Amino acid sequence: MTQRWTEADIPDQSGRTVLVTGANSGLGLRTSQVLAGKGARVLLACRSAERGAKALETVKAAAAGAEPELVPLDLSELASVRAAAAAVRERTGDTLDVLVNNAGVMATARGRTADGFELQFGTNHLGHAALTWLLLPALRGGRNARVVALSSLAATGARIDLEDPNAEHRRYNPATAYGQSKLANQVFALELDRRLRAAGEDVISVAAHPGYTATGLGSGMARSYTNPVVRSVIAGGHKIGETLFAQNVRKGALPQLYAATADGVEGGDYIVPGSLGGVRGNPVKGRPLSAARSASLGAGLWDVTAKLTGVTPDPA
Protein backbone atom coordinates (compact mmCIF):
# COMPACT_ATOMS: atom_id res chain seq x y z
CA MET A 1 0.00 0.00 0.00
CA THR A 2 1.24 3.47 -0.82
CA GLN A 3 0.54 6.41 1.41
CA ARG A 4 -1.13 8.22 -1.47
CA TRP A 5 -3.98 5.81 -2.16
CA THR A 6 -7.04 7.77 -3.31
CA GLU A 7 -10.50 7.22 -4.76
CA ALA A 8 -8.89 7.03 -8.20
CA ASP A 9 -7.26 3.74 -7.17
CA ILE A 10 -10.56 1.99 -6.49
CA PRO A 11 -10.99 -0.84 -9.00
CA ASP A 12 -14.15 -1.21 -11.06
CA GLN A 13 -17.01 -2.37 -8.83
CA SER A 14 -19.42 -3.42 -11.58
CA GLY A 15 -21.33 -6.55 -10.63
CA ARG A 16 -20.70 -6.10 -6.91
CA THR A 17 -23.42 -5.41 -4.35
CA VAL A 18 -22.63 -3.29 -1.29
CA LEU A 19 -24.70 -2.48 1.79
CA VAL A 20 -23.69 0.69 3.67
CA THR A 21 -25.25 1.48 7.04
CA GLY A 22 -25.77 5.10 7.99
CA ALA A 23 -25.70 6.01 4.31
CA ASN A 24 -27.82 9.14 4.61
CA SER A 25 -24.98 11.51 5.59
CA GLY A 26 -21.29 11.93 6.31
CA LEU A 27 -18.93 9.05 5.72
CA GLY A 28 -21.72 6.65 4.78
CA LEU A 29 -23.11 8.93 2.10
CA ARG A 30 -19.67 9.61 0.65
CA THR A 31 -18.84 5.90 0.63
CA SER A 32 -22.12 5.15 -1.13
CA GLN A 33 -21.55 7.86 -3.74
CA VAL A 34 -18.05 6.69 -4.56
CA LEU A 35 -18.91 2.99 -4.80
CA ALA A 36 -21.98 3.68 -6.93
CA GLY A 37 -19.82 5.84 -9.16
CA LYS A 38 -17.47 2.90 -9.59
CA GLY A 39 -20.33 0.71 -10.81
CA ALA A 40 -21.46 -1.07 -7.62
CA ARG A 41 -25.07 -1.74 -6.77
CA VAL A 42 -25.34 0.16 -3.50
CA LEU A 43 -27.98 -0.49 -0.86
CA LEU A 44 -28.33 2.51 1.46
CA ALA A 45 -29.37 1.40 4.95
CA CYS A 46 -30.91 4.41 6.70
CA ARG A 47 -33.04 5.01 9.78
CA SER A 48 -34.79 8.17 8.58
CA ALA A 49 -37.02 7.66 5.55
CA GLU A 50 -36.89 11.35 4.68
CA ARG A 51 -33.12 11.71 4.92
CA GLY A 52 -32.67 8.36 3.25
CA ALA A 53 -34.75 9.46 0.28
CA LYS A 54 -32.61 12.57 -0.14
CA ALA A 55 -29.43 10.52 0.10
CA LEU A 56 -30.78 8.08 -2.46
CA GLU A 57 -31.25 10.88 -5.00
CA THR A 58 -27.69 12.06 -4.35
CA VAL A 59 -26.26 8.59 -4.89
CA LYS A 60 -28.41 8.01 -7.97
CA ALA A 61 -26.86 11.10 -9.52
CA ALA A 62 -23.40 9.58 -9.02
CA ALA A 63 -24.24 6.00 -10.04
CA ALA A 64 -22.47 4.54 -13.06
CA GLY A 65 -24.11 1.12 -12.93
CA ALA A 66 -27.02 -0.48 -11.14
CA GLU A 67 -29.53 1.86 -9.55
CA PRO A 68 -29.01 2.31 -5.80
CA GLU A 69 -31.76 1.27 -3.41
CA LEU A 70 -32.95 2.27 0.05
CA VAL A 71 -33.19 -0.22 2.93
CA PRO A 72 -34.95 0.90 6.13
CA LEU A 73 -32.73 0.13 9.13
CA ASP A 74 -32.78 1.30 12.73
CA LEU A 75 -29.79 -0.27 14.46
CA SER A 76 -31.20 0.62 17.86
CA GLU A 77 -34.09 -1.82 17.34
CA LEU A 78 -33.35 -5.51 16.81
CA ALA A 79 -36.69 -6.08 15.08
CA SER A 80 -35.65 -3.52 12.48
CA VAL A 81 -32.24 -5.18 12.12
CA ARG A 82 -33.89 -8.53 11.47
CA ALA A 83 -36.30 -7.02 8.95
CA ALA A 84 -33.49 -5.21 7.12
CA ALA A 85 -31.36 -8.37 6.93
CA ALA A 86 -34.31 -10.34 5.56
CA ALA A 87 -35.01 -7.63 2.97
CA VAL A 88 -31.38 -7.54 1.83
CA ARG A 89 -31.22 -11.32 1.48
CA GLU A 90 -34.42 -11.35 -0.55
CA ARG A 91 -33.45 -8.44 -2.81
CA THR A 92 -29.96 -9.72 -3.51
CA GLY A 93 -30.80 -13.39 -3.84
CA ASP A 94 -28.34 -14.05 -1.01
CA THR A 95 -25.49 -12.41 -2.90
CA LEU A 96 -23.81 -9.60 -0.98
CA ASP A 97 -20.20 -8.69 -1.71
CA VAL A 98 -19.50 -5.97 0.86
CA LEU A 99 -21.10 -4.94 4.15
CA VAL A 100 -19.88 -1.56 5.45
CA ASN A 101 -20.90 -1.16 9.09
CA ASN A 102 -20.52 2.61 9.11
CA ALA A 103 -23.47 4.02 11.08
CA GLY A 104 -23.15 5.26 14.62
CA VAL A 105 -24.18 7.66 17.34
CA MET A 106 -21.57 9.58 19.30
CA ALA A 107 -21.32 10.63 22.94
CA THR A 108 -25.06 10.88 23.46
CA ALA A 109 -26.84 11.64 26.70
CA ARG A 110 -27.80 8.53 28.65
CA GLY A 111 -30.45 6.64 26.71
CA ARG A 112 -31.75 3.19 25.90
CA THR A 113 -32.49 1.36 22.69
CA ALA A 114 -35.89 -0.15 21.97
CA ASP A 115 -34.55 -3.39 23.47
CA GLY A 116 -33.24 -1.74 26.64
CA PHE A 117 -29.52 -1.56 25.82
CA GLU A 118 -27.32 1.47 26.50
CA LEU A 119 -27.88 3.57 23.38
CA GLN A 120 -24.32 3.76 22.06
CA PHE A 121 -23.32 0.16 22.79
CA GLY A 122 -26.68 -1.05 21.50
CA THR A 123 -26.60 0.98 18.28
CA ASN A 124 -22.91 1.04 17.38
CA HIS A 125 -22.03 -2.52 18.37
CA LEU A 126 -24.99 -4.79 19.10
CA GLY A 127 -27.06 -3.66 16.12
CA HIS A 128 -24.15 -4.05 13.71
CA ALA A 129 -23.09 -7.40 15.15
CA ALA A 130 -26.61 -8.79 14.79
CA LEU A 131 -26.87 -7.44 11.25
CA THR A 132 -23.54 -9.03 10.32
CA TRP A 133 -24.49 -12.43 11.69
CA LEU A 134 -27.86 -12.33 9.95
CA LEU A 135 -26.25 -11.41 6.62
CA LEU A 136 -23.52 -14.05 6.65
CA PRO A 137 -25.51 -16.35 4.31
CA ALA A 138 -25.67 -13.53 1.75
CA LEU A 139 -21.98 -12.69 2.22
CA ARG A 140 -21.10 -16.33 1.60
CA GLY A 141 -22.88 -15.98 -1.72
CA GLY A 142 -20.79 -12.94 -2.65
CA ARG A 143 -17.52 -12.76 -4.52
CA ASN A 144 -14.44 -12.08 -2.37
CA ALA A 145 -16.87 -10.78 0.23
CA ARG A 146 -15.80 -8.39 2.98
CA VAL A 147 -17.25 -7.05 6.19
CA VAL A 148 -15.89 -3.60 7.07
CA ALA A 149 -16.34 -2.29 10.63
CA LEU A 150 -15.81 1.39 11.35
CA SER A 151 -13.95 1.94 14.61
CA SER A 152 -12.61 5.25 15.91
CA LEU A 153 -9.65 6.98 17.50
CA ALA A 154 -11.91 7.04 20.57
CA ALA A 155 -11.31 3.30 20.94
CA THR A 156 -7.74 4.05 22.03
CA GLY A 157 -7.60 3.84 25.80
CA ALA A 158 -11.17 2.56 26.03
CA ARG A 159 -12.20 -0.67 27.73
CA ILE A 160 -15.12 -3.05 27.40
CA ASP A 161 -16.94 -3.95 30.59
CA LEU A 162 -18.23 -7.43 29.81
CA GLU A 163 -19.93 -7.62 33.21
CA ASP A 164 -21.81 -4.35 32.74
CA PRO A 165 -21.72 -3.35 29.04
CA ASN A 166 -24.93 -1.34 29.33
CA ALA A 167 -23.70 0.79 32.24
CA GLU A 168 -26.48 -0.33 34.52
CA HIS A 169 -24.30 -0.51 37.64
CA ARG A 170 -21.83 2.31 37.10
CA ARG A 171 -21.87 6.02 36.48
CA TYR A 172 -22.63 6.89 32.89
CA ASN A 173 -20.16 9.01 30.92
CA PRO A 174 -21.02 9.81 27.27
CA ALA A 175 -17.43 9.76 26.03
CA THR A 176 -16.56 6.57 27.92
CA ALA A 177 -19.63 4.81 26.54
CA TYR A 178 -18.75 5.91 23.02
CA GLY A 179 -15.18 4.66 23.39
CA GLN A 180 -16.43 1.28 24.60
CA SER A 181 -18.78 0.95 21.63
CA LYS A 182 -16.09 1.78 19.07
CA LEU A 183 -13.58 -0.54 20.71
CA ALA A 184 -16.26 -3.21 20.55
CA ASN A 185 -16.54 -2.62 16.79
CA GLN A 186 -12.83 -3.32 16.40
CA VAL A 187 -12.76 -6.30 18.78
CA PHE A 188 -15.78 -7.87 17.07
CA ALA A 189 -14.28 -7.35 13.60
CA LEU A 190 -11.13 -9.27 14.48
CA GLU A 191 -12.97 -11.98 16.41
CA LEU A 192 -15.29 -12.48 13.44
CA ASP A 193 -12.30 -12.87 11.16
CA ARG A 194 -10.63 -15.36 13.51
CA ARG A 195 -13.76 -17.49 13.41
CA LEU A 196 -14.18 -17.15 9.65
CA ARG A 197 -10.58 -18.32 9.15
CA ALA A 198 -11.02 -21.22 11.58
CA ALA A 199 -14.16 -22.29 9.69
CA GLY A 200 -12.36 -22.12 6.33
CA GLU A 201 -14.65 -19.38 5.04
CA ASP A 202 -13.83 -17.12 2.07
CA VAL A 203 -15.48 -14.05 3.65
CA ILE A 204 -13.04 -11.72 5.42
CA SER A 205 -13.62 -9.18 8.20
CA VAL A 206 -11.59 -5.99 8.49
CA ALA A 207 -11.73 -2.77 10.49
CA ALA A 208 -11.00 0.85 9.69
CA HIS A 209 -11.18 4.26 11.30
CA PRO A 210 -11.53 7.70 9.68
CA GLY A 211 -9.16 9.66 11.89
CA TYR A 212 -10.38 13.07 12.93
CA THR A 213 -13.02 13.89 10.33
CA ALA A 214 -15.48 16.77 10.31
CA THR A 215 -18.68 14.75 9.94
CA GLY A 216 -20.80 16.80 12.35
CA LEU A 217 -21.26 13.70 14.51
CA GLY A 218 -19.07 15.07 17.29
CA SER A 219 -21.13 18.22 17.69
CA GLY A 220 -23.65 16.24 19.70
CA MET A 221 -21.11 15.53 22.44
CA ALA A 222 -21.54 18.93 24.08
CA ARG A 223 -25.32 18.58 24.14
CA SER A 224 -25.05 15.36 26.14
CA TYR A 225 -23.86 17.32 29.19
CA THR A 226 -26.41 19.16 31.31
CA ASN A 227 -23.92 21.53 32.96
CA PRO A 228 -23.92 24.68 30.76
CA VAL A 229 -20.28 25.48 31.55
CA VAL A 230 -19.10 22.00 30.62
CA ARG A 231 -21.29 22.07 27.53
CA SER A 232 -19.79 25.40 26.43
CA VAL A 233 -16.21 24.28 26.99
CA ILE A 234 -16.67 21.03 25.07
CA ALA A 235 -18.46 22.77 22.20
CA GLY A 236 -15.70 25.35 21.93
CA GLY A 237 -12.96 22.75 22.03
CA HIS A 238 -14.69 20.67 19.38
CA LYS A 239 -15.00 23.67 17.06
CA ILE A 240 -11.33 24.61 17.46
CA GLY A 241 -10.23 21.00 16.97
CA GLU A 242 -12.20 20.60 13.75
CA THR A 243 -10.84 23.89 12.42
CA LEU A 244 -7.20 23.04 13.14
CA PHE A 245 -6.95 19.28 12.67
CA ALA A 246 -10.00 17.67 11.10
CA GLN A 247 -10.02 16.45 7.53
CA ASN A 248 -13.05 16.58 5.28
CA VAL A 249 -15.47 13.72 4.68
CA ARG A 250 -13.99 12.97 1.26
CA LYS A 251 -10.64 12.21 2.90
CA GLY A 252 -12.14 10.62 6.00
CA ALA A 253 -14.00 8.02 3.93
CA LEU A 254 -10.82 6.73 2.30
CA PRO A 255 -9.89 4.13 4.97
CA GLN A 256 -13.25 2.36 4.74
CA LEU A 257 -13.23 2.62 0.95
CA TYR A 258 -9.78 1.04 0.91
CA ALA A 259 -10.94 -1.68 3.29
CA ALA A 260 -13.97 -2.36 1.10
CA THR A 261 -12.29 -2.42 -2.30
CA ALA A 262 -8.50 -2.46 -2.46
CA ASP A 263 -6.43 -5.39 -3.60
CA GLY A 264 -4.19 -6.82 -0.91
CA VAL A 265 -6.62 -6.36 1.98
CA GLU A 266 -6.49 -9.38 4.28
CA GLY A 267 -8.78 -10.56 7.04
CA GLY A 268 -8.01 -8.86 10.33
CA ASP A 269 -6.47 -5.78 8.71
CA TYR A 270 -6.98 -2.38 10.31
CA ILE A 271 -6.98 0.52 7.83
CA VAL A 272 -6.22 3.97 9.25
CA PRO A 273 -5.12 7.45 8.12
CA GLY A 274 -1.36 7.49 7.66
CA SER A 275 -0.35 10.85 9.15
CA LEU A 276 -0.23 12.48 12.59
CA GLY A 277 -0.62 9.21 14.43
CA GLY A 278 -3.75 8.27 12.56
CA VAL A 279 -5.44 11.65 12.88
CA ARG A 280 -5.51 12.36 9.16
CA GLY A 281 -3.97 11.42 5.83
CA ASN A 282 -4.28 8.77 3.14
CA PRO A 283 -5.03 5.20 4.23
CA VAL A 284 -2.40 2.73 5.41
CA LYS A 285 -2.51 -0.58 7.22
CA GLY A 286 -2.23 0.07 10.95
CA ARG A 287 -1.78 -2.17 13.96
CA PRO A 288 -5.05 -3.07 15.70
CA LEU A 289 -5.31 -2.17 19.36
CA SER A 290 -4.05 -4.80 21.80
CA ALA A 291 -7.61 -5.32 23.04
CA ALA A 292 -8.72 -6.17 19.51
CA ARG A 293 -5.89 -8.67 19.20
CA SER A 294 -6.96 -10.43 22.41
CA ALA A 295 -8.63 -13.74 21.57
CA SER A 296 -10.02 -14.01 25.10
CA LEU A 297 -11.68 -10.58 24.97
CA GLY A 298 -12.96 -11.33 21.49
CA ALA A 299 -14.53 -14.58 22.64
CA GLY A 300 -16.02 -12.88 25.69
CA LEU A 301 -17.56 -10.09 23.64
CA TRP A 302 -18.86 -12.62 21.10
CA ASP A 303 -20.67 -14.57 23.82
CA VAL A 304 -22.09 -11.47 25.53
CA THR A 305 -23.29 -10.13 22.18
CA ALA A 306 -25.05 -13.39 21.31
CA LYS A 307 -26.73 -13.49 24.71
CA LEU A 308 -27.94 -9.88 24.55
CA THR A 309 -29.15 -9.92 20.94
CA GLY A 310 -30.58 -13.41 20.88
CA VAL A 311 -29.05 -13.89 17.43
CA THR A 312 -27.24 -17.18 16.89
CA PRO A 313 -23.66 -16.37 15.93
CA ASP A 314 -22.49 -17.99 12.74
CA PRO A 315 -19.79 -19.22 12.41
CA ALA A 316 -20.01 -20.23 16.09
Coordinates of C-alpha atoms in Angstrom, one line a residue:
M1 CA 0.0 0.0 0.0
T2 CA 1.2 3.5 -0.8
Q3 CA 0.5 6.4 1.4
R4 CA -1.1 8.2 -1.5
W5 CA -4.0 5.8 -2.2
T6 CA -7.0 7.8 -3.3
E7 CA -10.5 7.2 -4.8
A8 CA -8.9 7.0 -8.2
D9 CA -7.3 3.7 -7.2
I10 CA -10.6 2.0 -6.5
P11 CA -11.0 -0.8 -9.0
D12 CA -14.1 -1.2 -11.1
Q13 CA -17.0 -2.4 -8.8
S14 CA -19.4 -3.4 -11.6
G15 CA -21.3 -6.5 -10.6
R16 CA -20.7 -6.1 -6.9
T17 CA -23.4 -5.4 -4.4
V18 CA -22.6 -3.3 -1.3
L19 CA -24.7 -2.5 1.8
V20 CA -23.7 0.7 3.7
T21 CA -25.3 1.5 7.0
G22 CA -25.8 5.1 8.0
A23 CA -25.7 6.0 4.3
N24 CA -27.8 9.1 4.6
S25 CA -25.0 11.5 5.6
G26 CA -21.3 11.9 6.3
L27 CA -18.9 9.1 5.7
G28 CA -21.7 6.7 4.8
L29 CA -23.1 8.9 2.1
R30 CA -19.7 9.6 0.6
T31 CA -18.8 5.9 0.6
S32 CA -22.1 5.1 -1.1
Q33 CA -21.6 7.9 -3.7
V34 CA -18.1 6.7 -4.6
L35 CA -18.9 3.0 -4.8
A36 CA -22.0 3.7 -6.9
G37 CA -19.8 5.8 -9.2
K38 CA -17.5 2.9 -9.6
G39 CA -20.3 0.7 -10.8
A40 CA -21.5 -1.1 -7.6
R41 CA -25.1 -1.7 -6.8
V42 CA -25.3 0.2 -3.5
L43 CA -28.0 -0.5 -0.9
L44 CA -28.3 2.5 1.5
A45 CA -29.4 1.4 4.9
C46 CA -30.9 4.4 6.7
R47 CA -33.0 5.0 9.8
S48 CA -34.8 8.2 8.6
A49 CA -37.0 7.7 5.6
E50 CA -36.9 11.3 4.7
R51 CA -33.1 11.7 4.9
G52 CA -32.7 8.4 3.3
A53 CA -34.7 9.5 0.3
K54 CA -32.6 12.6 -0.1
A55 CA -29.4 10.5 0.1
L56 CA -30.8 8.1 -2.5
E57 CA -31.2 10.9 -5.0
T58 CA -27.7 12.1 -4.4
V59 CA -26.3 8.6 -4.9
K60 CA -28.4 8.0 -8.0
A61 CA -26.9 11.1 -9.5
A62 CA -23.4 9.6 -9.0
A63 CA -24.2 6.0 -10.0
A64 CA -22.5 4.5 -13.1
G65 CA -24.1 1.1 -12.9
A66 CA -27.0 -0.5 -11.1
E67 CA -29.5 1.9 -9.6
P68 CA -29.0 2.3 -5.8
E69 CA -31.8 1.3 -3.4
L70 CA -32.9 2.3 0.0
V71 CA -33.2 -0.2 2.9
P72 CA -34.9 0.9 6.1
L73 CA -32.7 0.1 9.1
D74 CA -32.8 1.3 12.7
L75 CA -29.8 -0.3 14.5
S76 CA -31.2 0.6 17.9
E77 CA -34.1 -1.8 17.3
L78 CA -33.4 -5.5 16.8
A79 CA -36.7 -6.1 15.1
S80 CA -35.6 -3.5 12.5
V81 CA -32.2 -5.2 12.1
R82 CA -33.9 -8.5 11.5
A83 CA -36.3 -7.0 9.0
A84 CA -33.5 -5.2 7.1
A85 CA -31.4 -8.4 6.9
A86 CA -34.3 -10.3 5.6
A87 CA -35.0 -7.6 3.0
V88 CA -31.4 -7.5 1.8
R89 CA -31.2 -11.3 1.5
E90 CA -34.4 -11.4 -0.6
R91 CA -33.5 -8.4 -2.8
T92 CA -30.0 -9.7 -3.5
G93 CA -30.8 -13.4 -3.8
D94 CA -28.3 -14.0 -1.0
T95 CA -25.5 -12.4 -2.9
L96 CA -23.8 -9.6 -1.0
D97 CA -20.2 -8.7 -1.7
V98 CA -19.5 -6.0 0.9
L99 CA -21.1 -4.9 4.1
V100 CA -19.9 -1.6 5.4
N101 CA -20.9 -1.2 9.1
N102 CA -20.5 2.6 9.1
A103 CA -23.5 4.0 11.1
G104 CA -23.2 5.3 14.6
V105 CA -24.2 7.7 17.3
M106 CA -21.6 9.6 19.3
A107 CA -21.3 10.6 22.9
T108 CA -25.1 10.9 23.5
A109 CA -26.8 11.6 26.7
R110 CA -27.8 8.5 28.6
G111 CA -30.5 6.6 26.7
R112 CA -31.8 3.2 25.9
T113 CA -32.5 1.4 22.7
A114 CA -35.9 -0.2 22.0
D115 CA -34.5 -3.4 23.5
G116 CA -33.2 -1.7 26.6
F117 CA -29.5 -1.6 25.8
E118 CA -27.3 1.5 26.5
L119 CA -27.9 3.6 23.4
Q120 CA -24.3 3.8 22.1
F121 CA -23.3 0.2 22.8
G122 CA -26.7 -1.0 21.5
T123 CA -26.6 1.0 18.3
N124 CA -22.9 1.0 17.4
H125 CA -22.0 -2.5 18.4
L126 CA -25.0 -4.8 19.1
G127 CA -27.1 -3.7 16.1
H128 CA -24.1 -4.1 13.7
A129 CA -23.1 -7.4 15.2
A130 CA -26.6 -8.8 14.8
L131 CA -26.9 -7.4 11.2
T132 CA -23.5 -9.0 10.3
W133 CA -24.5 -12.4 11.7
L134 CA -27.9 -12.3 10.0
L135 CA -26.3 -11.4 6.6
L136 CA -23.5 -14.0 6.6
P137 CA -25.5 -16.3 4.3
A138 CA -25.7 -13.5 1.7
L139 CA -22.0 -12.7 2.2
R140 CA -21.1 -16.3 1.6
G141 CA -22.9 -16.0 -1.7
G142 CA -20.8 -12.9 -2.6
R143 CA -17.5 -12.8 -4.5
N144 CA -14.4 -12.1 -2.4
A145 CA -16.9 -10.8 0.2
R146 CA -15.8 -8.4 3.0
V147 CA -17.3 -7.0 6.2
V148 CA -15.9 -3.6 7.1
A149 CA -16.3 -2.3 10.6
L150 CA -15.8 1.4 11.4
S151 CA -14.0 1.9 14.6
S152 CA -12.6 5.3 15.9
L153 CA -9.7 7.0 17.5
A154 CA -11.9 7.0 20.6
A155 CA -11.3 3.3 20.9
T156 CA -7.7 4.1 22.0
G157 CA -7.6 3.8 25.8
A158 CA -11.2 2.6 26.0
R159 CA -12.2 -0.7 27.7
I160 CA -15.1 -3.1 27.4
D161 CA -16.9 -3.9 30.6
L162 CA -18.2 -7.4 29.8
E163 CA -19.9 -7.6 33.2
D164 CA -21.8 -4.4 32.7
P165 CA -21.7 -3.4 29.0
N166 CA -24.9 -1.3 29.3
A167 CA -23.7 0.8 32.2
E168 CA -26.5 -0.3 34.5
H169 CA -24.3 -0.5 37.6
R170 CA -21.8 2.3 37.1
R171 CA -21.9 6.0 36.5
Y172 CA -22.6 6.9 32.9
N173 CA -20.2 9.0 30.9
P174 CA -21.0 9.8 27.3
A175 CA -17.4 9.8 26.0
T176 CA -16.6 6.6 27.9
A177 CA -19.6 4.8 26.5
Y178 CA -18.8 5.9 23.0
G179 CA -15.2 4.7 23.4
Q180 CA -16.4 1.3 24.6
S181 CA -18.8 1.0 21.6
K182 CA -16.1 1.8 19.1
L183 CA -13.6 -0.5 20.7
A184 CA -16.3 -3.2 20.6
N185 CA -16.5 -2.6 16.8
Q186 CA -12.8 -3.3 16.4
V187 CA -12.8 -6.3 18.8
F188 CA -15.8 -7.9 17.1
A189 CA -14.3 -7.4 13.6
L190 CA -11.1 -9.3 14.5
E191 CA -13.0 -12.0 16.4
L192 CA -15.3 -12.5 13.4
D193 CA -12.3 -12.9 11.2
R194 CA -10.6 -15.4 13.5
R195 CA -13.8 -17.5 13.4
L196 CA -14.2 -17.2 9.7
R197 CA -10.6 -18.3 9.2
A198 CA -11.0 -21.2 11.6
A199 CA -14.2 -22.3 9.7
G200 CA -12.4 -22.1 6.3
E201 CA -14.6 -19.4 5.0
D202 CA -13.8 -17.1 2.1
V203 CA -15.5 -14.0 3.7
I204 CA -13.0 -11.7 5.4
S205 CA -13.6 -9.2 8.2
V206 CA -11.6 -6.0 8.5
A207 CA -11.7 -2.8 10.5
A208 CA -11.0 0.9 9.7
H209 CA -11.2 4.3 11.3
P210 CA -11.5 7.7 9.7
G211 CA -9.2 9.7 11.9
Y212 CA -10.4 13.1 12.9
T213 CA -13.0 13.9 10.3
A214 CA -15.5 16.8 10.3
T215 CA -18.7 14.8 9.9
G216 CA -20.8 16.8 12.3
L217 CA -21.3 13.7 14.5
G218 CA -19.1 15.1 17.3
S219 CA -21.1 18.2 17.7
G220 CA -23.7 16.2 19.7
M221 CA -21.1 15.5 22.4
A222 CA -21.5 18.9 24.1
R223 CA -25.3 18.6 24.1
S224 CA -25.0 15.4 26.1
Y225 CA -23.9 17.3 29.2
T226 CA -26.4 19.2 31.3
N227 CA -23.9 21.5 33.0
P228 CA -23.9 24.7 30.8
V229 CA -20.3 25.5 31.6
V230 CA -19.1 22.0 30.6
R231 CA -21.3 22.1 27.5
S232 CA -19.8 25.4 26.4
V233 CA -16.2 24.3 27.0
I234 CA -16.7 21.0 25.1
A235 CA -18.5 22.8 22.2
G236 CA -15.7 25.4 21.9
G237 CA -13.0 22.8 22.0
H238 CA -14.7 20.7 19.4
K239 CA -15.0 23.7 17.1
I240 CA -11.3 24.6 17.5
G241 CA -10.2 21.0 17.0
E242 CA -12.2 20.6 13.8
T243 CA -10.8 23.9 12.4
L244 CA -7.2 23.0 13.1
F245 CA -7.0 19.3 12.7
A246 CA -10.0 17.7 11.1
Q247 CA -10.0 16.4 7.5
N248 CA -13.0 16.6 5.3
V249 CA -15.5 13.7 4.7
R250 CA -14.0 13.0 1.3
K251 CA -10.6 12.2 2.9
G252 CA -12.1 10.6 6.0
A253 CA -14.0 8.0 3.9
L254 CA -10.8 6.7 2.3
P255 CA -9.9 4.1 5.0
Q256 CA -13.2 2.4 4.7
L257 CA -13.2 2.6 1.0
Y258 CA -9.8 1.0 0.9
A259 CA -10.9 -1.7 3.3
A260 CA -14.0 -2.4 1.1
T261 CA -12.3 -2.4 -2.3
A262 CA -8.5 -2.5 -2.5
D263 CA -6.4 -5.4 -3.6
G264 CA -4.2 -6.8 -0.9
V265 CA -6.6 -6.4 2.0
E266 CA -6.5 -9.4 4.3
G267 CA -8.8 -10.6 7.0
G268 CA -8.0 -8.9 10.3
D269 CA -6.5 -5.8 8.7
Y270 CA -7.0 -2.4 10.3
I271 CA -7.0 0.5 7.8
V272 CA -6.2 4.0 9.2
P273 CA -5.1 7.4 8.1
G274 CA -1.4 7.5 7.7
S275 CA -0.4 10.8 9.2
L276 CA -0.2 12.5 12.6
G277 CA -0.6 9.2 14.4
G278 CA -3.8 8.3 12.6
V279 CA -5.4 11.6 12.9
R280 CA -5.5 12.4 9.2
G281 CA -4.0 11.4 5.8
N282 CA -4.3 8.8 3.1
P283 CA -5.0 5.2 4.2
V284 CA -2.4 2.7 5.4
K285 CA -2.5 -0.6 7.2
G286 CA -2.2 0.1 10.9
R287 CA -1.8 -2.2 14.0
P288 CA -5.0 -3.1 15.7
L289 CA -5.3 -2.2 19.4
S290 CA -4.0 -4.8 21.8
A291 CA -7.6 -5.3 23.0
A292 CA -8.7 -6.2 19.5
R293 CA -5.9 -8.7 19.2
S294 CA -7.0 -10.4 22.4
A295 CA -8.6 -13.7 21.6
S296 CA -10.0 -14.0 25.1
L297 CA -11.7 -10.6 25.0
G298 CA -13.0 -11.3 21.5
A299 CA -14.5 -14.6 22.6
G300 CA -16.0 -12.9 25.7
L301 CA -17.6 -10.1 23.6
W302 CA -18.9 -12.6 21.1
D303 CA -20.7 -14.6 23.8
V304 CA -22.1 -11.5 25.5
T305 CA -23.3 -10.1 22.2
A306 CA -25.1 -13.4 21.3
K307 CA -26.7 -13.5 24.7
L308 CA -27.9 -9.9 24.5
T309 CA -29.1 -9.9 20.9
G310 CA -30.6 -13.4 20.9
V311 CA -29.0 -13.9 17.4
T312 CA -27.2 -17.2 16.9
P313 CA -23.7 -16.4 15.9
D314 CA -22.5 -18.0 12.7
P315 CA -19.8 -19.2 12.4
A316 CA -20.0 -20.2 16.1

